[in-house]
Short mmCIF file of C-alpha atoms in Angstrom, two decimals:
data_model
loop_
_atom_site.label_atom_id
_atom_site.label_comp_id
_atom_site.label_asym_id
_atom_site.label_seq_id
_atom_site.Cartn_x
_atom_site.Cartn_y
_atom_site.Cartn_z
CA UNK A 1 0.00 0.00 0.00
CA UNK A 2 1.32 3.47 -1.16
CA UNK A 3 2.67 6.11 1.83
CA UNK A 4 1.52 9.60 1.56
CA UNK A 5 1.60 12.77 3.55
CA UNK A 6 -1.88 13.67 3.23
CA UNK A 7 -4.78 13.69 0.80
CA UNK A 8 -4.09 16.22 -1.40
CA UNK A 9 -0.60 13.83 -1.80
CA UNK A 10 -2.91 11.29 -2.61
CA UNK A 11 -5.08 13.09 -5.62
CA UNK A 12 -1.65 14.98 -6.74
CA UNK A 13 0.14 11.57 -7.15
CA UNK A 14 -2.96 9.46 -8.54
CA UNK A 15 -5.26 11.55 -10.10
CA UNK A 16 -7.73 8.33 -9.15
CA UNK A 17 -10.89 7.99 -11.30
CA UNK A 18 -11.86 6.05 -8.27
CA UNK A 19 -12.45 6.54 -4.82
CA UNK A 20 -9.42 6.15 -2.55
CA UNK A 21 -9.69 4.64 0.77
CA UNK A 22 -6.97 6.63 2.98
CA UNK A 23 -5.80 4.76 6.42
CA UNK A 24 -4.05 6.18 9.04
CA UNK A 25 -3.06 3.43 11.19
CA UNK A 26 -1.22 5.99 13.80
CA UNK A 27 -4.74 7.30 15.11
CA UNK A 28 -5.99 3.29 15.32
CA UNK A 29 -3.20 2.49 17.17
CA UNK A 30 -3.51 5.89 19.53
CA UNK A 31 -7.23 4.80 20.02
CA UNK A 32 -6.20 1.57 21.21
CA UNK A 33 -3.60 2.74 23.79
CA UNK A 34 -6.17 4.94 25.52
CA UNK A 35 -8.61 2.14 25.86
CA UNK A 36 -6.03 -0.35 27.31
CA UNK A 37 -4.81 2.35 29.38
CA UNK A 38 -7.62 4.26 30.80
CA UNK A 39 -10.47 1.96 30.52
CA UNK A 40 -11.17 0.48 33.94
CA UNK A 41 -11.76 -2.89 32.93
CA UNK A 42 -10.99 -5.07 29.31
CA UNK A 43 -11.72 -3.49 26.60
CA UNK A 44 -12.45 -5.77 23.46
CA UNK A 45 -13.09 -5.00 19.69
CA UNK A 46 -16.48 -4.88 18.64
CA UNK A 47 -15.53 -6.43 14.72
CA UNK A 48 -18.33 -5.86 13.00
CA UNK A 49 -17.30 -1.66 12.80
CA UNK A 50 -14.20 -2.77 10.90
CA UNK A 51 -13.17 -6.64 10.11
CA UNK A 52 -9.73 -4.94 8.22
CA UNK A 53 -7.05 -7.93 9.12
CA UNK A 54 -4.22 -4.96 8.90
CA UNK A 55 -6.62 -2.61 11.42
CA UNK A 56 -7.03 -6.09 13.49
CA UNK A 57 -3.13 -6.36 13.64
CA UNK A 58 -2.91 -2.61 14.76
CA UNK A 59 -5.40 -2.81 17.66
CA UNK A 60 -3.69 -6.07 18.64
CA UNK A 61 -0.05 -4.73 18.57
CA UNK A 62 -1.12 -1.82 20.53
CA UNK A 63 -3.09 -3.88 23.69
CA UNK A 64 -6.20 -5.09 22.74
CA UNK A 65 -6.26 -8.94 23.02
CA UNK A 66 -10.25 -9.92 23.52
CA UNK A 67 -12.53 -9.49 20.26
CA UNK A 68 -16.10 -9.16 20.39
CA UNK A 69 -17.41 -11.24 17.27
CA UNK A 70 -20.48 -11.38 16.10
CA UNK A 71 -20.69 -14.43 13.33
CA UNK A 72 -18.57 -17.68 12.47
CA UNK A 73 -17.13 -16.00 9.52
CA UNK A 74 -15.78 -13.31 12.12
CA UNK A 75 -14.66 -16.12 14.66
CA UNK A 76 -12.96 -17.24 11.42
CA UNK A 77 -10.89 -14.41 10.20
CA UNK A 78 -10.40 -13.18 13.62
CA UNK A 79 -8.66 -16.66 14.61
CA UNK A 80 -6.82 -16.74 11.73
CA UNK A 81 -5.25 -13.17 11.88
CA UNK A 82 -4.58 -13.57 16.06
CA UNK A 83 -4.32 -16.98 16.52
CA UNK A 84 -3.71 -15.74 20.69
CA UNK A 85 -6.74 -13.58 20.59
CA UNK A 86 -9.67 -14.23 22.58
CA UNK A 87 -12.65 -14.28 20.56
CA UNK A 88 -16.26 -13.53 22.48
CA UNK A 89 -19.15 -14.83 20.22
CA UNK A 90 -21.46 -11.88 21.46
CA UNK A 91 -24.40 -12.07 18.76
CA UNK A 92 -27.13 -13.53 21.64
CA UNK A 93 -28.47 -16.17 18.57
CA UNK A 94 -26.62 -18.08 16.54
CA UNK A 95 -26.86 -21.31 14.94
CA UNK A 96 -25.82 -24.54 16.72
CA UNK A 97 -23.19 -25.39 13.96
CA UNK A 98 -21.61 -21.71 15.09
CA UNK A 99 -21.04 -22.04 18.86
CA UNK A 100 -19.99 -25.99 17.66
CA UNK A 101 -17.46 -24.69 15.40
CA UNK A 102 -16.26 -21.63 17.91
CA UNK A 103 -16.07 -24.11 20.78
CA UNK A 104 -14.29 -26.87 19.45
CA UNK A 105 -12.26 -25.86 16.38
CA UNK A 106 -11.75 -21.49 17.33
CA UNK A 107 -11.47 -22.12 21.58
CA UNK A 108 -14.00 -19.46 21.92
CA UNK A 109 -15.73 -19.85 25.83
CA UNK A 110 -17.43 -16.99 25.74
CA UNK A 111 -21.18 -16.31 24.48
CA UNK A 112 -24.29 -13.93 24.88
CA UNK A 113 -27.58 -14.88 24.95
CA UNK A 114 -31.26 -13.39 26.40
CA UNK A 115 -33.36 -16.84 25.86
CA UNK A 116 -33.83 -20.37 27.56
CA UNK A 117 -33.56 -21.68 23.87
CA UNK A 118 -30.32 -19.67 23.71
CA UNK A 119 -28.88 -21.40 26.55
CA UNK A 120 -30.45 -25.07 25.29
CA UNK A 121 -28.48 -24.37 21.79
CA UNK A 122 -24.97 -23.58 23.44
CA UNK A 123 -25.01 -26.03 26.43
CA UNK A 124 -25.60 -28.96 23.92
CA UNK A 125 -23.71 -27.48 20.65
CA UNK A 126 -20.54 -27.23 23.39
CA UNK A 127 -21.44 -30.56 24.91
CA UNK A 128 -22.60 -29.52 28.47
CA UNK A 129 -18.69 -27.86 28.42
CA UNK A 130 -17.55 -26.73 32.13
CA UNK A 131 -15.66 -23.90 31.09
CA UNK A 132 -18.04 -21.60 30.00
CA UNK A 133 -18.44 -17.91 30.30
CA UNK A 134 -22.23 -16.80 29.82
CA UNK A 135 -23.30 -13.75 29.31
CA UNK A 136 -27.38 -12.65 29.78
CA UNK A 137 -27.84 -10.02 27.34
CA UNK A 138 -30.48 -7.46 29.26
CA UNK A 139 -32.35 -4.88 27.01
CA UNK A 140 -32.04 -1.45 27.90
CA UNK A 141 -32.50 1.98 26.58
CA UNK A 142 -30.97 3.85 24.12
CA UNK A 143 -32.83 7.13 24.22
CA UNK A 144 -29.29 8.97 24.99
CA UNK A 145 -27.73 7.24 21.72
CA UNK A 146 -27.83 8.83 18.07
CA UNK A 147 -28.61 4.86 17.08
CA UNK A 148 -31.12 2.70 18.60
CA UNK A 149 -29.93 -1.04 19.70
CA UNK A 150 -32.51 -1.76 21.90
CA UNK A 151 -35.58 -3.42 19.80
CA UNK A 152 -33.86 -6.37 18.41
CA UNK A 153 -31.74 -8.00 21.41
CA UNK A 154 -32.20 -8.54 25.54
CA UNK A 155 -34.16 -9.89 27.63
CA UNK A 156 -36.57 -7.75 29.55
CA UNK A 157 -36.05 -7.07 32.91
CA UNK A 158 -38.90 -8.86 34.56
CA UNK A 159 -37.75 -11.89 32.18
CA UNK A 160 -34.11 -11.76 33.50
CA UNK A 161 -33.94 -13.26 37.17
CA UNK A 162 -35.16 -17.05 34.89
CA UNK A 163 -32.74 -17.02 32.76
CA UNK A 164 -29.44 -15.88 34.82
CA UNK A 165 -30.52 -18.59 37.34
CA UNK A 166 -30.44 -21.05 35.03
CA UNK A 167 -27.62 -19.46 32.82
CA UNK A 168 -26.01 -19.97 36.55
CA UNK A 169 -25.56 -23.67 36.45
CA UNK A 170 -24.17 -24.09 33.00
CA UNK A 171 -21.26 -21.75 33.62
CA UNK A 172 -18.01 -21.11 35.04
CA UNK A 173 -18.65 -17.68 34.95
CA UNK A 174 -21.66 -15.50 34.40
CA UNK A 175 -21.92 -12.43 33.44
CA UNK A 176 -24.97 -9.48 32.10
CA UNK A 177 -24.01 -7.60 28.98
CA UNK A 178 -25.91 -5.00 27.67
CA UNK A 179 -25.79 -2.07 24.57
CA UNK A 180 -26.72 1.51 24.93
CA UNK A 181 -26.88 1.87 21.19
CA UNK A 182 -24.72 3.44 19.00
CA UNK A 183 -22.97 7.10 19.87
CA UNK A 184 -24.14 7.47 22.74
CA UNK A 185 -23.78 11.28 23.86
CA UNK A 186 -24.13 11.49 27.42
CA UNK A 187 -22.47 8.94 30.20
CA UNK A 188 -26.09 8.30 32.03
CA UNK A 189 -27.07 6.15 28.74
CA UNK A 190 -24.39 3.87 30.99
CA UNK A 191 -25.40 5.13 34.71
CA UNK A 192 -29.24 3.98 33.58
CA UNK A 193 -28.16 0.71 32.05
CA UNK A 194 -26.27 -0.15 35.46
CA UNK A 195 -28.97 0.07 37.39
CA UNK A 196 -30.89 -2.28 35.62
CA UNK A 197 -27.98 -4.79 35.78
CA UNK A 198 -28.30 -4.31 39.99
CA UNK A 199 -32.36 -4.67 39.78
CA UNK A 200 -31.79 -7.77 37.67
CA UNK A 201 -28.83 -9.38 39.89
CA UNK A 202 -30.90 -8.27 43.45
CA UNK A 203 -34.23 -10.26 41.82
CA UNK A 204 -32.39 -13.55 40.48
CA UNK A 205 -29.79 -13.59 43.74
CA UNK A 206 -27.03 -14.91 41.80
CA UNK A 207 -23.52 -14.40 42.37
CA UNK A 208 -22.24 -12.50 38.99
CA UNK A 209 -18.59 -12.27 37.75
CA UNK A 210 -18.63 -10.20 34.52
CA UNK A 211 -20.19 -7.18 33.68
CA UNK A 212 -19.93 -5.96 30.31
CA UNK A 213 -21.47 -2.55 29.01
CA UNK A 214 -21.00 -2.84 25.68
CA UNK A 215 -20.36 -0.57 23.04
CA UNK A 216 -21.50 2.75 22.05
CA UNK A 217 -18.68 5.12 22.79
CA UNK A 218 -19.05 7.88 20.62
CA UNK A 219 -16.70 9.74 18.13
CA UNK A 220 -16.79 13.13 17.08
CA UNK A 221 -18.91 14.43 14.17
CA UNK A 222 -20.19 17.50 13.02
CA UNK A 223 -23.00 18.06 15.33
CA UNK A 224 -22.12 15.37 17.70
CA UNK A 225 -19.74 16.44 20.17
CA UNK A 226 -19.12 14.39 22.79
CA UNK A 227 -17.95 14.60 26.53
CA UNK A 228 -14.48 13.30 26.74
CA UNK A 229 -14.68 9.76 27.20
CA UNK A 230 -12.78 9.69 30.67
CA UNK A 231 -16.24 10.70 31.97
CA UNK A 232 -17.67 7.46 30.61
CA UNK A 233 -15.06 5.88 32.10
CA UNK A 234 -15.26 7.44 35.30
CA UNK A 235 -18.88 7.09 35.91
CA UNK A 236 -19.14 3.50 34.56
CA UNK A 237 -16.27 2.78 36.93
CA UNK A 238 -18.63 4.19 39.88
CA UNK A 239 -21.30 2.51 39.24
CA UNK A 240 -19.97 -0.97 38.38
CA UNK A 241 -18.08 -1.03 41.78
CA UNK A 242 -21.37 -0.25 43.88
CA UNK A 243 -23.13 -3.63 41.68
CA UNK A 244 -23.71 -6.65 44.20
CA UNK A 245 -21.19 -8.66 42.33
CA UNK A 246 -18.27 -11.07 42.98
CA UNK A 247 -15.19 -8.99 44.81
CA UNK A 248 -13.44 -10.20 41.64
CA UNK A 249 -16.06 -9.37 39.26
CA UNK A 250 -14.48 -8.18 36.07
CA UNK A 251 -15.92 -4.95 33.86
CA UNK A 252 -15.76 -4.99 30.19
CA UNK A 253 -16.65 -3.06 27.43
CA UNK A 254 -16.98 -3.56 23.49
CA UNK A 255 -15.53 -0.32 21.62
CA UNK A 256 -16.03 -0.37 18.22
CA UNK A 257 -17.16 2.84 16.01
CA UNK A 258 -14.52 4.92 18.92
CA UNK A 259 -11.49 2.36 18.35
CA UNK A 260 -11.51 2.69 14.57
CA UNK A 261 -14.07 5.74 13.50
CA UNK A 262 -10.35 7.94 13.05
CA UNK A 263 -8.71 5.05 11.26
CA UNK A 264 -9.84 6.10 7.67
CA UNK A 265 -11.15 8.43 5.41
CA UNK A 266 -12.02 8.56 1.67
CA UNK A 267 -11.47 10.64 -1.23
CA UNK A 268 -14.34 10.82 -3.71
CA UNK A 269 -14.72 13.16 -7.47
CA UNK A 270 -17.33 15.34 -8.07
CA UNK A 271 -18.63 13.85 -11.63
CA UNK A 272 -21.52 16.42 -12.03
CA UNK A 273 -23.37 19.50 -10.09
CA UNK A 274 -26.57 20.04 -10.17
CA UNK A 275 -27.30 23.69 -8.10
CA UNK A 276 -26.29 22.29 -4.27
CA UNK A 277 -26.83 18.78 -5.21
CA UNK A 278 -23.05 17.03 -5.99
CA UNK A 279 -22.77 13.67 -8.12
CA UNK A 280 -19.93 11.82 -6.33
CA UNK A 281 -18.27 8.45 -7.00
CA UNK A 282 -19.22 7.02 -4.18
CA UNK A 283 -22.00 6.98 -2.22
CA UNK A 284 -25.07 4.52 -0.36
CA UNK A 285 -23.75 1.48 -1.39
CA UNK A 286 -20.01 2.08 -1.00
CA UNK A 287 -18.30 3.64 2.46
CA UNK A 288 -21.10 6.27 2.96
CA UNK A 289 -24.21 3.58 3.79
CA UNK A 290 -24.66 5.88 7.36
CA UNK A 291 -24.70 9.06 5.39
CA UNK A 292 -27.53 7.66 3.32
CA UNK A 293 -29.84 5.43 5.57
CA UNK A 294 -29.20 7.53 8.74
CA UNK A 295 -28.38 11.01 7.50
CA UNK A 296 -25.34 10.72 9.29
CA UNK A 297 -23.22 13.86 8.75
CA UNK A 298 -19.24 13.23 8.19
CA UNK A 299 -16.93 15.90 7.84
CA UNK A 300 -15.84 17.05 3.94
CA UNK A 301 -12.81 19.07 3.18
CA UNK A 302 -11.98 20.42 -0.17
CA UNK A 303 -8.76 19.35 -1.95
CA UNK A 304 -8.31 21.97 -4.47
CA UNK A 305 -5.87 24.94 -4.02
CA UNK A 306 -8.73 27.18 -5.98
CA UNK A 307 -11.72 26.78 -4.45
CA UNK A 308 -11.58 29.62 -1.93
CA UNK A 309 -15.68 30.76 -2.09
CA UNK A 310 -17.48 30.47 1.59
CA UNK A 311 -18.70 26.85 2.55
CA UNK A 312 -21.84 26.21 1.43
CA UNK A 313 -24.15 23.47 2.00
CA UNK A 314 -24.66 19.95 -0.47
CA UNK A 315 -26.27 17.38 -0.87
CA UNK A 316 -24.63 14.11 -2.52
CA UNK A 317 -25.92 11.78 -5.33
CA UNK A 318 -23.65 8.55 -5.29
CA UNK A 319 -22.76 6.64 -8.51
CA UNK A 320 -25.58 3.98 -9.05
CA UNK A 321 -29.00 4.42 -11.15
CA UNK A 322 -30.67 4.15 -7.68
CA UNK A 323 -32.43 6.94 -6.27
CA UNK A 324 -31.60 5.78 -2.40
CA UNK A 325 -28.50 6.52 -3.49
CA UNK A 326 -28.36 10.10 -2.03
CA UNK A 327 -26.73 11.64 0.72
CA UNK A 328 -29.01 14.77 2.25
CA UNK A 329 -26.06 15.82 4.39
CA UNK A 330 -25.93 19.08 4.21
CA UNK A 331 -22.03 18.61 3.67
CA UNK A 332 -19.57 21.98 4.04
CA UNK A 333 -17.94 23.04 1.24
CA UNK A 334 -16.89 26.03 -0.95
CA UNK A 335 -19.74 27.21 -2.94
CA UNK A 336 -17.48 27.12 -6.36
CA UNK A 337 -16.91 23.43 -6.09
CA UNK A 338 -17.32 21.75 -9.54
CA UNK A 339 -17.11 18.79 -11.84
CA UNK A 340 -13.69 17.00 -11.63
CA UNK A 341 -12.91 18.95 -8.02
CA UNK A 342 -12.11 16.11 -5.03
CA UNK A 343 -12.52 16.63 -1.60
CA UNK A 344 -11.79 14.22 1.21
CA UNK A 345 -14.87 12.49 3.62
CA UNK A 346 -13.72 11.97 7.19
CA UNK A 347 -14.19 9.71 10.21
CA UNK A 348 -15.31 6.78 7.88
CA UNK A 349 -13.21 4.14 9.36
CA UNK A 350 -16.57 2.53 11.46
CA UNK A 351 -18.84 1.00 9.20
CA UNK A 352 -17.74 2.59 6.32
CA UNK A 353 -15.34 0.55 4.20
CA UNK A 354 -16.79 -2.41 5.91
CA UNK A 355 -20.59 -1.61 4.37
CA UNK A 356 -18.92 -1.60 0.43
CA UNK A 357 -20.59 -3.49 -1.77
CA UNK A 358 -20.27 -3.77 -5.70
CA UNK A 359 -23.77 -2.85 -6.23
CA UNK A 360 -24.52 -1.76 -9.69
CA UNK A 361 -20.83 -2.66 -10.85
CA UNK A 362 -19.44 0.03 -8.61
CA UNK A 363 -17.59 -0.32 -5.35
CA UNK A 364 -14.31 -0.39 -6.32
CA UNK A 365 -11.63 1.54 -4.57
CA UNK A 366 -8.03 2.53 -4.16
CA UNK A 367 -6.27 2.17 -1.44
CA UNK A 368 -3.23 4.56 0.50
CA UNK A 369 -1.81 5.15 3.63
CA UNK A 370 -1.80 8.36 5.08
CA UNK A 371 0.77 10.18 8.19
CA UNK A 372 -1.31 13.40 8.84
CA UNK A 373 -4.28 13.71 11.23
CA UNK A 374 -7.82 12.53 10.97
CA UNK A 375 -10.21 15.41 10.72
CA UNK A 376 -11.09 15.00 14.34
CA UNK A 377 -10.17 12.87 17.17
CA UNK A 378 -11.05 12.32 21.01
CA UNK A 379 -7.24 11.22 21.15
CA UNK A 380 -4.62 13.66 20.54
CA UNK A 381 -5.46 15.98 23.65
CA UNK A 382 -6.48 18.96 21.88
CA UNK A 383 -10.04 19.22 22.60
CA UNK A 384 -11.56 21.33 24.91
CA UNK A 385 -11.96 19.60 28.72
CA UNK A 386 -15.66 19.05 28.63
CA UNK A 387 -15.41 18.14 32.08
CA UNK A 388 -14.98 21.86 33.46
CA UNK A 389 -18.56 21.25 32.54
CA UNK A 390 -21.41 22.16 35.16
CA UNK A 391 -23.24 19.46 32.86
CA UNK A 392 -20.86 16.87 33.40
CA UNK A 393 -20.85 15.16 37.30
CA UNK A 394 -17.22 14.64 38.28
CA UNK A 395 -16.09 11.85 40.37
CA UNK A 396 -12.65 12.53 41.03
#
């Protein structure tokens, strides 16, 4: 893969008629050190935001060792990139064949589940196996997230004391996971989740030794600033120590849009304009499926020396004949931007190259390496303290 200094390197150099996919593995591997180091607990990779074997070797070389995976063909790659990682099958159903083939052949122990049939499928797919670690996935809010995960999986709460009891005696250890939903801005989206997790451990009476609260940790986008994450940290610290749990209960977490949002970006043409409406070569069914199905706004920055006309705002058309293929942003940038003028999208390394497809005979992409910074990051100690916030309770 090609080295540059920047995008504008990148366009200068290649002049690409297709879209480039720019990585930056310094600001994957920075992410990763401030999860290993500050989180109070294990902090594992939620794979699904980015199943890149080179991004998998970065988090890995820089402290992460436990992988939240989600499907056998993640157990599979995952494996087979870390052969020493430890893989946590955390999708709460799978099919038998799955937690067979992760038990036996991948030494995965760990699984989530929030049903009795759940539990039925793993006890007998691992042969009644001793050395289990089972987590009850409870269902929670996720009214403080920009991304709703709480319809599809969990148990309910008055469901919850059942199945931990018996989840209880299949296990070596048991544990409650849960999932704010995606970007979540505020740290009670965690504080409220907690408390279930006590409710539902003071109802069954079961001695717990894992608590995991998920993902969610947000990154920054335009519109969506959040509090620095040592708040998070802080308050989920807190509140996990005053649980009635084992003294050596352990706290986990599943990071994955905040471990590798920073680790890419792309660089798209305009192909037509149409007033504030931009044709682009990418688009819904490439790296910007958020931007399209969930308006999600990434940041833009021009690459031409010329354009020098105020921001305005656009709207993006991506490359296929379909009509979903559109991107209402708005998107910043100057007002003269035209036909053949690139400009770089940001913060697309969650979900974004992972969501490609070749949909209409597009999809393909470039690929480079890039040394400069991503176009924000909660890493590199320049942002503003939030927590000299009166909205923001400190616990130190």
């Amino acid at each position: 893969m090609h080295q540059f200094p920047d995008a504008k390197a990148v366009v200068e150099a290649l002049a690409p008629d297709e879209p480039v996919i720019l990585t930056r593995p310094h600001a994957a591997a920075r992410a990763a050190q401030f999860f290993t180091q500050k989180f109070p607990g294990k902090a594992m990779y939620a794979v699904k935001a980015n199943p890149s074997p080179d991004l998998l070797r970065i988090l890995w070389d820089n402290g992460v060792t436990h992988f939240d995976v989600a499907s056998i063909a993640e157990v599979r790659l995952v494996h087979e990139v870390l052969p020493d990682a430890v893989l946590c099958f955390m999708h709460p159903i799978k099919t038998a064949s799955a937690v067979r083939e992760a038990y036996h052949e991948h030494g995965v122990r760990t699984f989530s589940l929030d049903t009795m049939e759940e539990l039925e499928k793993i006890v007998a797919a691992t042969g009644a196996a001793q050395d289990l670690n089972l987590l009850v996935r409870l269902r929670v809010s996720s009214e403080h997230s920009e991304l709703s995960l709480a319809a599809k999986f969990g148990v309910d709460l008055v469901d919850a004391a059942e199945l931990l009891q018996a989840t209880r005696q299949h296990c070596d250890a048991l544990g409650i996971c849960f999932h704010v939903g995606s970007q979540a801005m505020t740290p009670f989206a965690y504080i409220q989740a907690l408390e279930k997790v006590r409710a539902a451990i003071a109802e069954a009476a079961v001695t717990v030794d894992i608590v995991d609260v998920g993902g969610g940790f947000p990154s920054i986008y335009p519109g969506l600033e959040p509090p620095a994450l040592e708040d998070y940290f802080k308050l989920i610290e807190h509140h996990f120590e005053a649980l009635p749990i084992s003294y050596s209960a352990q706290l986990w977490c599943e990071p994955g849009r905040a471990l590798c949002a920073e680790y890419s970006s792309i660089v798209v043409r305009v192909e037509k304009r149409r007033g504030d409406e931009l044709y682009i070569n990418d688009g819904a069914y490439g790296a910007l499926f958020d931007a399209a199905h969930v308006d999600w706004r990434f940041p833009v920055a021009a690459l031409e020396d010329d354009l020098i006309q105020p921001l305005e705002e656009f709207s993006f058309y991506g490359p296929t004949c379909d009509d979903a293929d559109y991107m209402k942003g708005p998107f910043m940038l100057p007002a003269d931007i035209q036909a053949g003028d690139y400009f770089e999208i940001g913060m697309l390394g969650a979900y974004g190259a992972a969501m490609q497809t070749r949909f209409n005979g597009f999809g393909a992409t470039l690929a480079a390496t890039v040394t400069d910074e991503p176009m924000a990051s909660l890493y590199r100690g320049d942002r503003r303290d939030t927590r000299t916030s009166n909205n923001v309770i400190n616990l130190r």
